[in-house]
Coordinates of C-alpha atoms and ligand atoms in Angstrom, one line a residue:
X18 CA 0.0 -0.1 -0.1
X19 CA 1.4 3.7 -0.8
X20 CA 1.4 6.3 1.5
X21 CA -0.3 9.5 0.8
X22 CA 2.4 11.6 2.1
X23 CA 5.0 9.5 -0.1
X24 CA 3.6 10.6 -3.5
X25 CA 3.8 14.4 -2.4
X26 CA 7.3 15.5 -4.0
X27 CA 9.1 18.4 -2.8
X28 CA 9.4 19.8 -6.4
X29 CA 5.9 19.8 -7.4
X30 CA 4.5 22.9 -8.7
X31 CA 1.0 22.3 -8.2
X32 CA -0.1 22.9 -4.6
X33 CA -3.4 22.4 -2.6
X34 CA -6.1 25.2 -2.5
X35 CA -5.1 25.7 1.2
X36 CA -2.1 24.7 3.3
X37 CA -4.1 23.0 6.0
X38 CA -4.8 20.4 3.2
X39 CA -0.9 19.5 3.3
X40 CA -1.2 18.5 6.9
X41 CA -4.1 16.1 6.1
X42 CA -3.6 12.5 6.4
X43 CA -5.9 10.2 4.1
X44 CA -9.2 9.1 6.2
X45 CA -8.0 6.0 8.1
X46 CA -10.9 3.9 6.8
X47 CA -10.8 -0.1 8.2
X48 CA -9.2 -2.6 5.8
X49 CA -11.8 -4.4 3.3
X50 CA -11.7 -8.0 4.5
X51 CA -10.3 -9.5 1.2
X52 CA -7.3 -7.1 1.3
X53 CA -6.7 -8.0 4.9
X54 CA -7.1 -11.8 4.1
X55 CA -4.4 -11.2 0.9
X56 CA -1.9 -9.3 3.3
X57 CA -1.8 -11.7 6.3
X58 CA -2.7 -14.8 4.5
X59 CA -5.4 -15.8 6.8
X60 CA -8.9 -16.9 5.6
X61 CA -10.7 -17.0 8.6
X62 CA -11.1 -13.4 9.4
X63 CA -13.3 -11.3 11.6
X64 CA -13.9 -7.7 11.5
X65 CA -15.1 -5.7 14.6
X66 CA -13.6 -2.3 13.4
X67 CA -15.9 -0.3 11.4
X68 CA -19.3 -0.4 13.4
X69 CA -21.0 -2.4 10.8
X70 CA -24.3 -4.6 11.3
X71 CA -23.4 -8.1 12.0
X72 CA -27.2 -8.9 11.1
X73 CA -26.7 -7.7 7.4
X74 CA -29.8 -5.8 6.2
X75 CA -33.5 -6.4 6.0
X76 CA -34.7 -9.2 3.3
X77 CA -36.9 -6.6 2.0
X78 CA -34.0 -4.4 1.2
X79 CA -32.3 -7.2 -0.7
X80 CA -35.3 -7.7 -2.8
X81 CA -35.7 -4.1 -3.6
X82 CA -32.1 -4.1 -4.7
X83 CA -32.6 -6.9 -7.0
X84 CA -35.7 -5.4 -8.6
X85 CA -33.6 -2.1 -9.3
X86 CA -30.9 -4.2 -11.1
X87 CA -33.2 -3.7 -14.2
X88 CA -32.7 0.1 -14.0
X89 CA -28.9 0.4 -14.1
X90 CA -28.5 1.9 -17.4
X91 CA -30.7 5.0 -16.4
X92 CA -29.5 8.0 -14.1
X93 CA -30.9 8.0 -10.7
X94 CA -33.6 10.3 -9.4
X95 CA -31.6 13.7 -8.8
X96 CA -34.3 14.5 -6.3
X97 CA -34.5 11.3 -4.7
X98 CA -38.2 11.5 -4.5
X99 CA -39.0 8.1 -3.2
X100 CA -36.7 8.1 -0.4
X101 CA -37.5 11.8 0.9
X102 CA -41.1 10.8 0.6
X103 CA -40.7 7.5 2.7
X104 CA -38.6 9.6 5.1
X105 CA -41.3 12.4 5.1
X106 CA -43.9 9.6 6.2
X107 CA -41.3 8.4 8.8
X108 CA -40.4 11.6 10.5
X109 CA -43.9 13.4 9.7
X110 CA -42.0 16.4 8.3
X111 CA -42.6 18.1 4.9
X112 CA -40.3 16.4 2.2
X113 CA -38.3 19.8 1.8
X114 CA -36.8 18.9 5.1
X115 CA -34.6 16.4 3.6
X116 CA -31.5 16.1 1.6
X117 CA -30.0 12.7 0.6
X118 CA -26.5 11.9 0.8
X119 CA -23.8 9.4 -0.7
X120 CA -23.5 8.3 2.9
X121 CA -23.7 10.7 5.8
X122 CA -19.8 11.4 5.4
X123 CA -21.0 13.3 2.1
X124 CA -23.3 15.5 4.0
X125 CA -20.7 16.1 6.6
X126 CA -18.6 17.4 3.6
X127 CA -21.3 19.4 2.0
X128 CA -21.9 21.3 5.1
X129 CA -18.7 22.6 5.4
X130 CA -18.6 23.2 1.5
X131 CA -21.5 25.2 1.6
X132 CA -21.1 27.1 4.9
X133 CA -17.5 27.1 5.8
X134 CA -14.6 29.5 4.0
X135 CA -10.8 29.5 4.8
X136 CA -11.6 32.3 7.4
X137 CA -13.8 30.4 9.4
X138 CA -13.8 28.2 12.2
X139 CA -15.4 24.9 13.2
X140 CA -16.0 23.4 16.6
X141 CA -16.0 19.5 17.5
X142 CA -15.3 17.4 20.4
X143 CA -12.0 15.8 21.5
X144 CA -12.3 12.2 20.8
X145 CA -15.2 12.6 18.4
X146 CA -15.7 11.4 14.8
X147 CA -12.7 11.8 12.9
X148 CA -14.4 13.2 9.6
X149 CA -15.1 16.7 11.2
X150 CA -11.3 18.0 11.6
X151 CA -10.9 16.3 7.9
X152 CA -13.4 18.2 6.2
X153 CA -12.5 21.6 8.3
X154 CA -9.0 21.4 7.1
X155 CA -10.0 20.6 3.4
X156 CA -11.9 24.0 3.4
X157 CA -8.7 25.5 4.9
X158 CA -10.7 26.5 8.2
X159 CA -9.5 26.6 11.6
X160 CA -10.2 23.7 13.8
X161 CA -11.4 24.3 17.2
X162 CA -11.1 21.0 19.3
X163 CA -13.0 21.2 22.8
X164 CA -11.6 18.9 25.4
X165 CA -13.8 16.0 26.2
X166 CA -15.4 15.5 29.7
X167 CA -15.8 12.2 30.9
X168 CA -14.8 10.8 27.4
X169 CA -18.2 12.6 26.2
X170 CA -18.9 16.0 24.5
X171 CA -18.4 19.0 27.0
X172 CA -21.5 21.2 25.8
X173 CA -20.6 24.0 28.3
X174 CA -16.8 24.1 27.0
X175 CA -18.3 24.3 23.4
X176 CA -20.2 27.1 24.2
X177 CA -17.3 29.2 25.7
X178 CA -15.2 28.2 22.7
X179 CA -18.1 29.5 20.2
X180 CA -18.3 32.7 22.6
X181 CA -14.4 33.1 22.5
X182 CA -14.5 32.9 18.6
X183 CA -17.9 34.2 17.8
X184 CA -16.9 36.0 14.8
X185 CA -15.2 33.0 13.2
X186 CA -17.3 30.2 14.3
X187 CA -19.6 28.8 11.3
X188 CA -20.4 25.2 12.4
X189 CA -20.3 23.0 15.4
X190 CA -20.5 19.2 14.9
X191 CA -21.7 17.1 17.6
X192 CA -22.1 13.3 17.1
X193 CA -24.7 12.0 19.6
X194 CA -24.5 9.2 20.5
X195 CA -20.6 10.1 20.1
X196 CA -18.1 8.1 18.0
X197 CA -15.7 6.5 19.2
X198 CA -16.6 6.9 22.9
X199 CA -19.9 5.6 22.7
X200 CA -21.2 8.2 25.1
X201 CA -24.6 10.1 24.8
X202 CA -25.9 13.7 25.7
X203 CA -29.6 13.9 26.9
X204 CA -32.2 15.7 24.8
X205 CA -32.5 18.3 27.7
X206 CA -28.4 19.0 27.5
X207 CA -28.9 19.5 23.7
X208 CA -32.1 21.7 24.1
X209 CA -30.3 24.1 26.7
X210 CA -27.2 24.0 24.4
X211 CA -29.3 25.3 21.3
X212 CA -31.1 27.8 23.3
X213 CA -27.5 29.3 24.0
X214 CA -26.0 29.0 20.5
X215 CA -26.1 32.3 18.4
X216 CA -28.3 31.8 15.5
X217 CA -25.4 32.3 13.0
X218 CA -23.8 29.3 14.0
X219 CA -24.9 26.1 12.4
X220 CA -25.2 23.2 14.9
X221 CA -25.0 19.7 13.4
X222 CA -26.1 16.7 15.3
X223 CA -25.0 13.9 13.7
X224 CA -27.1 10.8 14.7
X225 CA -25.5 7.9 13.0
X226 CA -26.0 5.7 16.0
X227 CA -29.6 7.1 17.0
X228 CA -31.3 3.8 16.2
X229 CA -29.2 2.0 19.2
X230 CA -30.4 4.8 21.8
X231 CA -33.5 7.0 20.6
X232 CA -33.6 8.7 23.9
X233 CA -32.0 11.9 22.6
X234 CA -33.5 11.9 18.9
X235 CA -33.5 15.4 18.1
X236 CA -35.3 15.8 15.1
X237 CA -37.9 18.1 16.7
X238 CA -35.2 20.6 17.2
X239 CA -35.0 21.2 13.4
X240 CA -38.3 22.8 13.5
X241 CA -37.6 24.9 16.5
X242 CA -34.2 26.2 15.6
X243 CA -33.2 27.3 12.1
X244 CA -29.5 26.8 12.5
X245 CA -29.8 23.0 13.2
X246 CA -29.0 20.0 10.9
X247 CA -29.6 16.5 11.9
X248 CA -27.7 13.9 10.1
X249 CA -28.9 10.1 9.9
X250 CA -27.3 7.1 8.2
X251 CA -28.5 3.7 6.8
X252 CA -25.0 2.4 7.3
X253 CA -25.5 1.2 11.0
X254 CA -28.7 -0.1 12.2
X255 CA -29.9 -0.5 8.9
X256 CA -26.8 -2.6 7.5
X257 CA -26.1 -0.7 4.3
X258 CA -22.9 0.7 4.8
X259 CA -21.7 -0.8 1.5
X260 CA -24.5 0.8 -0.3
X261 CA -23.6 4.4 0.8
X262 CA -26.8 6.4 1.7
X263 CA -27.8 8.8 4.6
X264 CA -29.7 12.0 5.0
X265 CA -29.9 15.4 6.4
X266 CA -33.1 16.8 8.4
X267 CA -32.9 20.6 8.1
X268 CA -35.1 23.5 7.6
X269 CA -36.0 23.9 3.6
X270 CA -33.7 26.9 3.0
X271 CA -30.7 24.9 4.2
X272 CA -31.7 22.1 1.7
X273 CA -32.0 24.5 -1.0
X274 CA -28.5 25.5 -0.4
X275 CA -27.3 21.7 -0.5
X276 CA -29.0 21.2 -3.7
X277 CA -27.3 24.0 -5.4
X278 CA -23.7 22.7 -4.4
X279 CA -24.2 18.9 -4.3
X280 CA -23.6 16.6 -7.2
X281 CA -26.9 16.1 -9.4
X282 CA -26.5 12.5 -9.2
X283 CA -25.0 12.1 -5.8
X284 CA -26.9 9.0 -4.4
X285 CA -27.2 6.1 -7.0
X286 CA -30.5 4.5 -7.9
X287 CA -29.6 1.1 -5.9
X288 CA -29.2 3.0 -2.8
X289 CA -32.2 5.0 -3.0
X290 CA -34.6 1.8 -3.7
X291 CA -32.7 0.0 -0.8
X292 CA -33.2 2.6 1.6
X293 CA -36.9 3.1 1.0
X294 CA -37.3 -0.6 1.7
X295 CA -35.0 -0.4 4.8
X296 CA -36.7 2.5 6.3
X297 CA -40.3 0.8 6.3
X298 CA -39.0 -2.4 8.1
X299 CA -39.3 -1.4 11.5
X300 CA -39.2 -4.8 12.7
X301 CA -35.5 -5.5 11.5
X302 CA -34.3 -2.2 12.9
X303 CA -36.0 -3.1 16.5
X304 CA -34.3 -6.6 16.3
X305 CA -30.9 -4.9 15.7
X306 CA -31.6 -2.5 18.7
X307 CA -32.6 -5.2 21.1
X308 CA -29.8 -7.8 20.2
X309 CA -27.3 -5.1 20.4
X310 CA -28.4 -4.1 23.8
X311 CA -28.0 -7.7 24.7
X312 CA -24.5 -7.9 23.1
X313 CA -23.5 -4.8 25.1
X314 CA -24.4 -6.2 28.5
X315 CA -22.5 -9.6 27.7
X316 CA -19.7 -7.5 26.7
X317 CA -19.7 -5.6 29.8
X318 CA -19.9 -8.7 31.9
X319 CA -16.6 -10.0 30.0
X320 CA -14.8 -6.7 30.4
X321 CA -15.6 -6.8 34.3
X322 CA -14.5 -10.3 34.6
X323 CA -11.1 -9.3 32.8
X324 CA -10.9 -6.1 35.0
X325 CA -10.8 -3.8 32.0
X326 CA -11.8 -0.3 32.1
X327 CA -14.5 0.5 29.5
X328 CA -16.9 3.5 28.5
X329 CA -20.6 2.7 28.9
X330 CA -21.9 2.6 25.2
X331 CA -25.0 3.7 23.7
X332 CA -24.2 2.3 20.1
X333 CA -22.9 -0.8 18.6
X334 CA -19.4 -0.5 19.7
X335 CA -17.6 -0.3 23.1
X336 CA -14.2 1.9 23.8
X337 CA -11.9 -0.4 26.2
X338 CA -8.8 0.4 27.9
X339 CA -6.0 -1.9 27.4
X340 CA -2.2 -1.9 28.6
X341 CA -0.2 -2.4 25.4
X342 CA -3.1 -1.9 23.2
X343 CA -1.0 -1.6 20.1
X344 CA 0.8 -5.1 20.7
X345 CA -2.6 -6.6 21.5
X346 CA -4.0 -5.4 18.3
X347 CA -1.0 -6.9 16.3
X348 CA -1.4 -9.9 17.9
X349 CA -5.2 -10.0 17.4
X350 CA -4.4 -9.2 13.7
X351 CA -2.3 -12.0 13.4
X352 CA -5.1 -14.2 14.6
X353 CA -7.6 -12.9 12.2
X354 CA -9.4 -10.6 14.3
X355 CA -9.6 -7.1 13.4
X356 CA -10.6 -4.3 16.0
X357 CA -9.9 -0.6 15.9
X358 CA -6.8 0.8 17.8
X359 CA -7.7 4.2 19.1
X360 CA -3.9 5.9 19.1
X361 CA -5.2 8.0 15.9
X362 CA -7.9 9.5 18.1
X363 CA -5.4 10.3 20.6
X364 CA -6.6 7.5 22.8
X365 CA -3.4 5.4 23.3
X366 CA -4.0 2.2 25.2
X367 CA -7.5 2.1 24.1
X368 CA -9.3 0.1 21.6
X369 CA -12.7 0.0 20.1
X370 CA -14.4 -3.2 19.4
X371 CA -17.9 -3.2 17.3
X372 CA -20.4 -5.8 18.3
X373 CA -20.4 -8.8 15.8
X374 CA -22.2 -12.0 15.7
X375 CA -22.2 -14.3 18.9
X376 CA -19.6 -16.4 17.6
X377 CA -17.4 -13.3 16.5
X378 CA -17.6 -11.6 20.0
X379 CA -16.8 -14.9 21.7
X380 CA -13.9 -15.6 19.6
X381 CA -12.6 -12.1 20.2
X382 CA -13.1 -12.3 24.1
X383 CA -11.2 -15.7 24.1
X384 CA -8.3 -14.3 22.3
X385 CA -8.3 -11.3 24.4
X386 CA -8.3 -13.4 27.5
X387 CA -5.5 -15.4 26.0
X388 CA -3.5 -12.4 25.4
X389 CA -3.9 -10.7 28.5
X390 CA -3.0 -13.7 30.5
X391 CA 0.1 -14.4 28.4
Ligands
PLP423 C1 -20.5 9.8 14.0 C2 -20.4 9.1 12.8 N1 -20.8 9.9 11.6 C3 -21.1 9.6 10.1 C4 -20.8 8.7 10.0 C5 -20.6 8.2 8.4 O1 -21.5 7.1 8.1 P1 -21.9 6.9 6.8 O2 -21.3 5.7 6.2 O3 -23.4 7.3 6.5 O4 -21.0 8.1 5.9 C6 -20.1 7.6 10.9 C7 -19.4 6.1 10.5 O5 -18.8 5.7 11.2 C8 -20.0 8.0 12.0 O6 -19.5 7.1 13.2

């Protein structure tokens, strides 16, 4: 694999738009399973590194995808009408409240492209989703990382940061529940925060993991506050990470701006059809939610028995503290077990493990037990 840095020659005359782009590292995505198998020569590999859904997706989705295959020669619906209509019914909001993205990552990117210039600043939490600093730097803007409180997002400190940099701050990103720590802010905390944020600052509530804990679902705030955007994804509880589809809930004026800037065919037809089928199969999502809650309890019990410190999670992954995390990670890899070391997030000696199938979870815990006692 080549490194991004290695291909930037000193004598290159072409420079990126902003010096901040030079400091960027490519997004550290988990290795695809096939690449890992080739590299390590191991066939029996389990991946608990990217917070994917071990139950796959609803059978209704598979059927919808197969039916959509007859349409591949056509461009997709640029307006994504069918999925917006389905979302409008699900959220009980007018259709103009939605923008669909090629994953919610595209929307995170679109937000900074639409609203952040190189003179502006973007606020996000320490130990929060790694895409926020990346999209900020890509715009040449200033990153304001607010220190975490008990591994969660500190809203008071965020308000201070906004106040101190009031002229510059354009966007605040809040992942709730948070990735990679799994913590959650209550609806009341968010409401108090929104009442204090200046109306010129956009607050993005990234709810990629909301389906695992719906207690802080913030969609109602979109109608109460003009400056709120809620982001959702089909990649986690709906099991459609490979298809790439997510959405923004925001007031129609914000969506109008998104529509001017986004690519016209940003969401492919298979993804649109899959999402319509996925949003309507509530039984599937409910099963995902309850089985994940059971797995979380099981993991807590295992970590307690091993005497490991972990952060209580409201998601489908858990952050666990382990001495020599990078050694343990390497040894797990050699056994065909992929988890996510957290040093890239500044959490040395922590790992993040996504909940897999029962068999995968037992295999991970058994290996960890052996490695810790070795
Ligand atoms: C907090 C958070 N937001 C957004 C995303 C991106 O999801 P998508 O697959 O919809 O791009 C992720 C993915 O891990 C995430 O953890």
